[in-house]
Amino acid sequence: MNPAAATPPIETEALIIGAGPAALFLAFQLGLQEIACQLVDVLPAPGGQCHALYPDKPIYDLPGLPVCSGRELTERLLQQLRPFNPPLHLGQLVSGLQRRPDGRWHLRSIDSGDSGQEWIAPLVFIAAGVGAFLPRKESVAGLERFERGPAPQVCYHGLPAAYTAEAMAKRHIIVHGGDAAAVELALELAPPLGADAPGRITLLHRSPRFQIEPALQAALEQALAMGRLQLVLGQPVGFDTVANDPAALQALQLATPGDGHATLPCDWLLPRLGLSPKLGPLADWGLALERKHLPVDSATMATAEPGLFAVGDINHYPGKRKLIVCAFHEATLAAFAAAALLRPGQRQLLQYTTTSPRLQQLLGVAGASAAAG
Ligand SMILES: Cc1cc2nc3c(=O)[nH]c(=O)nc-3n(C[C@H](O)[C@H](O)[C@H](O)COP(=O)(O)OP(=O)(O)OC[C@H]3O[C@@H](n4cnc5c(N)ncnc54)[C@H](O)[C@@H]3O)c2cc1C
């Protein structure tokens, strides 16, 4: 067992690496094939690129959905998947994939707290898109030491349990970044007007211009005008620790515009510098990659490794297009192929959700179509 893993390996029929649109629709299709699956994504929320990179931008080329935002698509896919309710492991980077002597796959993941999970599955689906989305890190050497431990002071994703509203009111919190995620977080943390808050919320950005929608810009300006948060222009270049405690962050050293320098008190630093995809561990699993993509059989999405499939942006076959609609098609073919592999000799029927009592039973809608007439 992985010494870092907190719990024993989970056995499942299928493990999906990724929780982007390809993975979510694949999980639905596996559900229709009565294959139990689990999903793992390094991001704190499902939806892949749609949710992480363009949640509010419109998508116009989904069949039957003339316009739909990245966020809405994710919500709809999750809603469609609900009857099967597959476990979704978020904040977990799948770091290892190995074939076991019994032919099944052994996978392990790590999370930000240096623990992780292991799985054993006969079927693995790589739906890793353009790679694992990892937060862009601060470029200050040594700052990473404050990311760990029971009370981390630097946090790239979400907020640790120690960040209670009461504790936050007393802290100097710096949100570093210039996009919507940074501004939204700063506004969310800013105390209400007139609240007794001995700490301070600072939005730190290298320039006074933000990459945000006008409504968010207006909300930011209002919060700044009311003194609910402060804006500081600068770039972190160093840090100070508490006297006699090198493990406790106390302040950030900043390079400020015009070759200036400033010291900013800092109990908690929340960098929101965007995400960058990293093929990362996948490149180390000894799989045959073609220009960072996994070649597959376009009839089944099977890779050269038995029991290992690839769907969505990560795969490659003649005519491949990196589009969501293509990922949905691939997910459907992969689920059929996986069912044939898992249950050799069993006749595969093509059933319609419209008319199949079995599929409707799986979907929890048995009787609904008769009632609809
Ligand atoms: C700005 C923008 C606009 C777009 N507009 C459109 C459009 O209008 N129409 C269209 O069809 N397509 C559009 N696309 C493309 C579309 O978003 C992608 O084709 C689609 O997201 C691919 O889905 P996927 O599930 O294969 O991969 P992704 O969405 O990339 O999801 C992959 C997931 O796998 C996770 N992951 C990877 N490796 C690991 C690992 N080792 N461990 C754990 N997790 C891992 C990643 O964190 C990620 O969440 C657009 C893309 C962008 C960037």
CSV table of N, CA, C and O in Angstrom, one decimal, residues 264-339:
chain,number,residue,atom,x,y,z
A,264,LEU,N,4.1,43.8,3.4
A,264,LEU,CA,2.6,43.7,3.7
A,264,LEU,C,2.4,42.6,4.7
A,264,LEU,O,2.7,41.5,4.5
A,265,PRO,N,1.8,43.0,5.9
A,265,PRO,CA,1.5,41.9,6.8
A,265,PRO,C,0.7,40.8,6.2
A,265,PRO,O,-0.2,41.1,5.4
A,266,CYS,N,1.0,39.6,6.6
A,266,CYS,CA,0.3,38.4,5.9
A,266,CYS,C,0.2,37.2,6.8
A,266,CYS,O,1.2,36.6,7.2
A,267,ASP,N,-1.0,36.9,7.3
A,267,ASP,CA,-1.2,35.7,8.0
A,267,ASP,C,-1.5,34.6,7.1
A,267,ASP,O,-1.1,33.4,7.3
A,268,TRP,N,-2.4,34.9,6.1
A,268,TRP,CA,-2.7,33.9,5.1
A,268,TRP,C,-2.6,34.4,3.7
A,268,TRP,O,-3.1,35.6,3.4
A,269,LEU,N,-2.0,33.7,2.8
A,269,LEU,CA,-1.8,34.1,1.4
A,269,LEU,C,-2.6,33.1,0.6
A,269,LEU,O,-2.4,31.9,0.6
A,270,LEU,N,-3.5,33.7,-0.2
A,270,LEU,CA,-4.4,32.9,-1.1
A,270,LEU,C,-4.1,33.3,-2.6
A,270,LEU,O,-4.8,34.1,-3.2
A,271,PRO,N,-3.1,32.6,-3.2
A,271,PRO,CA,-2.8,33.0,-4.6
A,271,PRO,C,-3.8,32.4,-5.5
A,271,PRO,O,-4.2,31.3,-5.4
A,272,ARG,N,-4.3,33.3,-6.4
A,272,ARG,CA,-5.2,32.8,-7.5
A,272,ARG,C,-4.7,33.3,-8.8
A,272,ARG,O,-5.1,34.3,-9.3
A,273,LEU,N,-3.6,32.7,-9.2
A,273,LEU,CA,-2.9,33.1,-10.4
A,273,LEU,C,-3.2,32.4,-11.7
A,273,LEU,O,-2.5,32.4,-12.6
A,274,GLY,N,-4.3,31.7,-11.6
A,274,GLY,CA,-4.7,30.9,-12.8
A,274,GLY,C,-4.3,29.5,-12.7
A,274,GLY,O,-3.5,29.1,-11.8
A,275,LEU,N,-4.7,28.7,-13.7
A,275,LEU,CA,-4.4,27.3,-13.8
A,275,LEU,C,-3.5,27.0,-15.0
A,275,LEU,O,-3.7,27.7,-16.0
A,276,SER,N,-2.6,26.1,-14.9
A,276,SER,CA,-1.9,25.7,-16.2
A,276,SER,C,-2.0,24.1,-16.2
A,276,SER,O,-1.8,23.5,-15.2
A,277,PRO,N,-2.3,23.6,-17.4
A,277,PRO,CA,-2.4,22.2,-17.6
A,277,PRO,C,-1.0,21.5,-17.6
A,277,PRO,O,-0.1,22.1,-18.3
A,278,LYS,N,-0.8,20.5,-16.9
A,278,LYS,CA,0.5,19.7,-16.9
A,278,LYS,C,0.2,18.3,-17.2
A,278,LYS,O,-0.6,17.6,-16.5
A,279,LEU,N,0.8,17.8,-18.2
A,279,LEU,CA,0.6,16.3,-18.6
A,279,LEU,C,1.1,15.5,-17.4
A,279,LEU,O,0.5,14.5,-17.0
A,280,GLY,N,2.2,16.0,-16.8
A,280,GLY,CA,2.7,15.6,-15.5
A,280,GLY,C,2.8,14.1,-15.4
A,280,GLY,O,3.5,13.5,-16.3
A,281,PRO,N,2.2,13.4,-14.4
A,281,PRO,CA,2.4,12.0,-14.1
A,281,PRO,C,2.1,11.1,-15.3
A,281,PRO,O,2.8,10.2,-15.6
A,282,LEU,N,1.1,11.5,-16.1
A,282,LEU,CA,0.7,10.7,-17.2
A,282,LEU,C,1.9,10.3,-18.2
A,282,LEU,O,2.0,9.3,-18.7
A,283,ALA,N,2.8,11.3,-18.3
A,283,ALA,CA,4.0,11.1,-19.2
A,283,ALA,C,5.0,10.1,-18.6
A,283,ALA,O,5.8,9.6,-19.3
A,284,ASP,N,4.8,9.7,-17.3
A,284,ASP,CA,5.8,8.8,-16.7
A,284,ASP,C,5.2,7.4,-16.5
A,284,ASP,O,5.8,6.6,-15.8
A,285,TRP,N,4.1,7.1,-17.1
A,285,TRP,CA,3.5,5.8,-16.9
A,285,TRP,C,3.9,4.8,-18.0
A,285,TRP,O,3.3,3.7,-18.0
A,286,GLY,N,4.8,5.1,-18.8
A,286,GLY,CA,5.3,4.2,-19.8
A,286,GLY,C,4.4,3.9,-20.9
A,286,GLY,O,4.5,2.9,-21.6
A,287,LEU,N,3.4,4.8,-21.1
A,287,LEU,CA,2.4,4.6,-22.2
A,287,LEU,C,2.9,5.2,-23.5
A,287,LEU,O,3.7,6.2,-23.4
A,288,ALA,N,2.5,4.6,-24.6
A,288,ALA,CA,3.0,5.1,-25.9
A,288,ALA,C,2.2,6.4,-26.2
A,288,ALA,O,1.0,6.4,-26.3
A,289,LEU,N,2.9,7.5,-26.1
A,289,LEU,CA,2.3,8.8,-26.4
A,289,LEU,C,2.7,9.3,-27.8
A,289,LEU,O,3.8,9.0,-28.2
A,290,GLU,N,1.8,10.0,-28.4
A,290,GLU,CA,2.1,10.6,-29.7
A,290,GLU,C,1.9,12.1,-29.6
A,290,GLU,O,0.8,12.5,-29.4
A,291,ARG,N,3.0,12.8,-29.5
A,291,ARG,CA,2.9,14.3,-29.3
A,291,ARG,C,2.0,14.6,-28.1
A,291,ARG,O,1.0,15.4,-28.2
A,292,LYS,N,2.2,14.0,-27.0
A,292,LYS,CA,1.5,14.2,-25.7
A,292,LYS,C,0.1,13.7,-25.8
A,292,LYS,O,-0.7,14.1,-24.9
A,293,HIS,N,-0.3,12.9,-26.8
A,293,HIS,CA,-1.6,12.3,-26.8
A,293,HIS,C,-1.5,10.8,-26.8
A,293,HIS,O,-0.5,10.2,-27.2
A,294,LEU,N,-2.7,10.2,-26.4
A,294,LEU,CA,-2.7,8.7,-26.4
A,294,LEU,C,-3.4,8.2,-27.6
A,294,LEU,O,-4.6,8.4,-27.8
A,295,PRO,N,-2.6,7.5,-28.5
A,295,PRO,CA,-3.3,6.9,-29.7
A,295,PRO,C,-4.3,5.9,-29.3
A,295,PRO,O,-4.0,5.1,-28.4
A,296,VAL,N,-5.5,5.9,-29.9
A,296,VAL,CA,-6.5,4.9,-29.6
A,296,VAL,C,-7.1,4.4,-30.9
A,296,VAL,O,-7.0,5.0,-32.0
A,297,ASP,N,-7.8,3.2,-30.8
A,297,ASP,CA,-8.6,2.7,-31.9
A,297,ASP,C,-9.9,3.5,-31.9
A,297,ASP,O,-10.6,3.5,-30.9
A,298,SER,N,-10.1,4.1,-33.1
A,298,SER,CA,-11.3,5.0,-33.1
A,298,SER,C,-12.6,4.3,-33.0
A,298,SER,O,-13.7,4.9,-32.9
A,299,ALA,N,-12.6,2.9,-33.1
A,299,ALA,CA,-13.9,2.2,-33.0
A,299,ALA,C,-14.2,2.0,-31.5
A,299,ALA,O,-15.4,1.8,-31.2
A,300,THR,N,-13.2,1.9,-30.7
A,300,THR,CA,-13.4,1.5,-29.3
A,300,THR,C,-12.8,2.5,-28.2
A,300,THR,O,-13.1,2.4,-27.0
A,301,MET,N,-11.9,3.4,-28.7
A,301,MET,CA,-11.2,4.3,-27.8
A,301,MET,C,-10.2,3.5,-26.9
A,301,MET,O,-9.7,4.0,-25.9
A,302,ALA,N,-9.9,2.3,-27.3
A,302,ALA,CA,-8.9,1.4,-26.5
A,302,ALA,C,-7.5,1.9,-26.9
A,302,ALA,O,-7.2,2.1,-28.1
A,303,THR,N,-6.6,1.9,-25.9
A,303,THR,CA,-5.2,2.2,-26.2
A,303,THR,C,-4.6,0.8,-26.5
A,303,THR,O,-5.3,-0.2,-26.5
A,304,ALA,N,-3.3,0.8,-26.7
A,304,ALA,CA,-2.6,-0.5,-27.0
A,304,ALA,C,-2.6,-1.4,-25.7
A,304,ALA,O,-2.3,-2.6,-25.8
A,305,GLU,N,-2.9,-0.8,-24.6
A,305,GLU,CA,-2.9,-1.6,-23.3
A,305,GLU,C,-4.3,-2.2,-23.0
A,305,GLU,O,-5.2,-1.4,-22.9
A,306,PRO,N,-4.4,-3.5,-22.9
A,306,PRO,CA,-5.8,-4.0,-22.6
A,306,PRO,C,-6.4,-3.4,-21.3
A,306,PRO,O,-5.7,-3.3,-20.3
A,307,GLY,N,-7.6,-3.0,-21.4
A,307,GLY,CA,-8.3,-2.5,-20.3
A,307,GLY,C,-8.0,-1.0,-20.1
A,307,GLY,O,-8.6,-0.4,-19.1
A,308,LEU,N,-7.3,-0.4,-20.9
A,308,LEU,CA,-7.0,1.1,-20.8
A,308,LEU,C,-7.5,1.8,-22.0
A,308,LEU,O,-7.1,1.5,-23.1
A,309,PHE,N,-8.4,2.8,-21.7
A,309,PHE,CA,-9.1,3.5,-22.7
A,309,PHE,C,-8.7,5.0,-22.6
A,309,PHE,O,-8.3,5.4,-21.5
A,310,ALA,N,-8.9,5.8,-23.6
A,310,ALA,CA,-8.7,7.2,-23.5
A,310,ALA,C,-9.8,7.9,-24.3
A,310,ALA,O,-10.0,7.6,-25.5
A,311,VAL,N,-10.4,8.9,-23.7
A,311,VAL,CA,-11.5,9.7,-24.3
A,311,VAL,C,-11.2,11.2,-24.2
A,311,VAL,O,-10.6,11.6,-23.2
A,312,GLY,N,-11.8,12.0,-25.1
A,312,GLY,CA,-11.7,13.4,-25.0
A,312,GLY,C,-10.4,14.0,-25.5
A,312,GLY,O,-9.7,13.3,-26.3
A,313,ASP,N,-10.0,15.2,-25.1
A,313,ASP,CA,-8.9,15.9,-25.7
A,313,ASP,C,-7.6,15.1,-25.6
A,313,ASP,O,-6.6,15.4,-26.3
A,314,ILE,N,-7.5,14.2,-24.7
A,314,ILE,CA,-6.2,13.5,-24.5
A,314,ILE,C,-5.9,12.5,-25.6
A,314,ILE,O,-4.7,12.1,-25.8
A,315,ASN,N,-6.9,12.0,-26.3
A,315,ASN,CA,-6.6,10.9,-27.2
A,315,ASN,C,-6.4,11.4,-28.6
A,315,ASN,O,-6.5,12.6,-29.0
A,316,HIS,N,-5.9,10.5,-29.4
A,316,HIS,CA,-5.7,10.8,-30.8
A,316,HIS,C,-6.0,9.6,-31.7
A,316,HIS,O,-5.7,8.5,-31.4
A,317,TYR,N,-6.6,9.9,-32.9
A,317,TYR,CA,-6.9,8.9,-33.9
A,317,TYR,C,-7.1,9.7,-35.2
A,317,TYR,O,-7.4,10.9,-35.1
A,318,PRO,N,-7.1,9.1,-36.3
A,318,PRO,CA,-7.2,9.9,-37.6
A,318,PRO,C,-8.6,10.6,-37.6
A,318,PRO,O,-9.6,10.0,-37.3
A,319,GLY,N,-8.5,11.9,-37.9
A,319,GLY,CA,-9.7,12.7,-37.9
A,319,GLY,C,-10.1,13.3,-36.6
A,319,GLY,O,-11.2,13.9,-36.5
A,320,LYS,N,-9.3,13.1,-35.5
A,320,LYS,CA,-9.7,13.6,-34.2
A,320,LYS,C,-9.9,15.1,-34.2
A,320,LYS,O,-9.2,15.8,-34.8
A,321,ARG,N,-11.0,15.5,-33.5
A,321,ARG,CA,-11.2,16.9,-33.3
A,321,ARG,C,-11.4,17.2,-31.8
A,321,ARG,O,-12.2,16.4,-31.2
A,322,LYS,N,-10.8,18.2,-31.3
A,322,LYS,CA,-10.9,18.4,-29.8
A,322,LYS,C,-12.1,19.3,-29.6
A,322,LYS,O,-12.1,20.5,-29.3
A,323,LEU,N,-13.3,18.6,-29.6
A,323,LEU,CA,-14.6,19.2,-29.4
A,323,LEU,C,-15.4,18.4,-28.4
A,323,LEU,O,-15.2,17.1,-28.4
A,324,ILE,N,-16.2,19.1,-27.6
A,324,ILE,CA,-17.0,18.4,-26.6
A,324,ILE,C,-17.9,17.3,-27.3
A,324,ILE,O,-18.0,16.2,-26.8
A,325,VAL,N,-18.5,17.7,-28.4
A,325,VAL,CA,-19.4,16.7,-29.1
A,325,VAL,C,-18.6,15.4,-29.5
A,325,VAL,O,-19.2,14.3,-29.4
A,326,CYS,N,-17.4,15.6,-29.9
A,326,CYS,CA,-16.6,14.4,-30.2
A,326,CYS,C,-16.3,13.6,-29.0
A,326,CYS,O,-16.3,12.3,-29.0
A,327,ALA,N,-16.0,14.3,-27.9
A,327,ALA,CA,-15.7,13.6,-26.6
A,327,ALA,C,-17.0,12.7,-26.2
A,327,ALA,O,-16.8,11.6,-25.7
A,328,PHE,N,-18.2,13.3,-26.4
A,328,PHE,CA,-19.4,12.5,-26.0
A,328,PHE,C,-19.5,11.2,-26.9
A,328,PHE,O,-19.9,10.2,-26.4
A,329,HIS,N,-19.2,11.4,-28.2
A,329,HIS,CA,-19.3,10.2,-29.1
A,329,HIS,C,-18.3,9.2,-28.6
A,329,HIS,O,-18.6,8.0,-28.5
A,330,GLU,N,-17.0,9.6,-28.3
A,330,GLU,CA,-16.0,8.7,-27.9
A,330,GLU,C,-16.4,8.0,-26.6
A,330,GLU,O,-16.1,6.8,-26.4
A,331,ALA,N,-17.0,8.8,-25.7
A,331,ALA,CA,-17.4,8.2,-24.4
A,331,ALA,C,-18.4,7.0,-24.6
A,331,ALA,O,-18.3,6.0,-24.0
A,332,THR,N,-19.3,7.2,-25.5
A,332,THR,CA,-20.3,6.2,-25.8
A,332,THR,C,-19.7,4.9,-26.4
A,332,THR,O,-20.0,3.8,-25.9
A,333,LEU,N,-18.8,5.1,-27.4
A,333,LEU,CA,-18.1,4.0,-28.0
A,333,LEU,C,-17.3,3.2,-26.9
A,333,LEU,O,-17.2,2.0,-26.9
A,334,ALA,N,-16.6,4.0,-26.1
A,334,ALA,CA,-15.7,3.4,-25.1
A,334,ALA,C,-16.5,2.6,-24.1
A,334,ALA,O,-16.1,1.5,-23.7
A,335,ALA,N,-17.7,3.1,-23.7
A,335,ALA,CA,-18.5,2.3,-22.7
A,335,ALA,C,-19.0,1.0,-23.3
A,335,ALA,O,-18.9,0.0,-22.6
A,336,PHE,N,-19.4,1.0,-24.6
A,336,PHE,CA,-19.8,-0.2,-25.2
A,336,PHE,C,-18.6,-1.2,-25.3
A,336,PHE,O,-18.7,-2.4,-25.0
A,337,ALA,N,-17.4,-0.7,-25.7
A,337,ALA,CA,-16.2,-1.6,-25.8
A,337,ALA,C,-15.8,-2.1,-24.4
A,337,ALA,O,-15.4,-3.3,-24.3
A,338,ALA,N,-16.0,-1.3,-23.4
A,338,ALA,CA,-15.6,-1.7,-22.0
A,338,ALA,C,-16.5,-2.8,-21.6
A,338,ALA,O,-16.1,-3.8,-20.9
A,339,ALA,N,-17.8,-2.7,-21.9
A,339,ALA,CA,-18.8,-3.7,-21.4
A,339,ALA,C,-18.5,-5.0,-22.1
A,339,ALA,O,-18.5,-6.1,-21.5
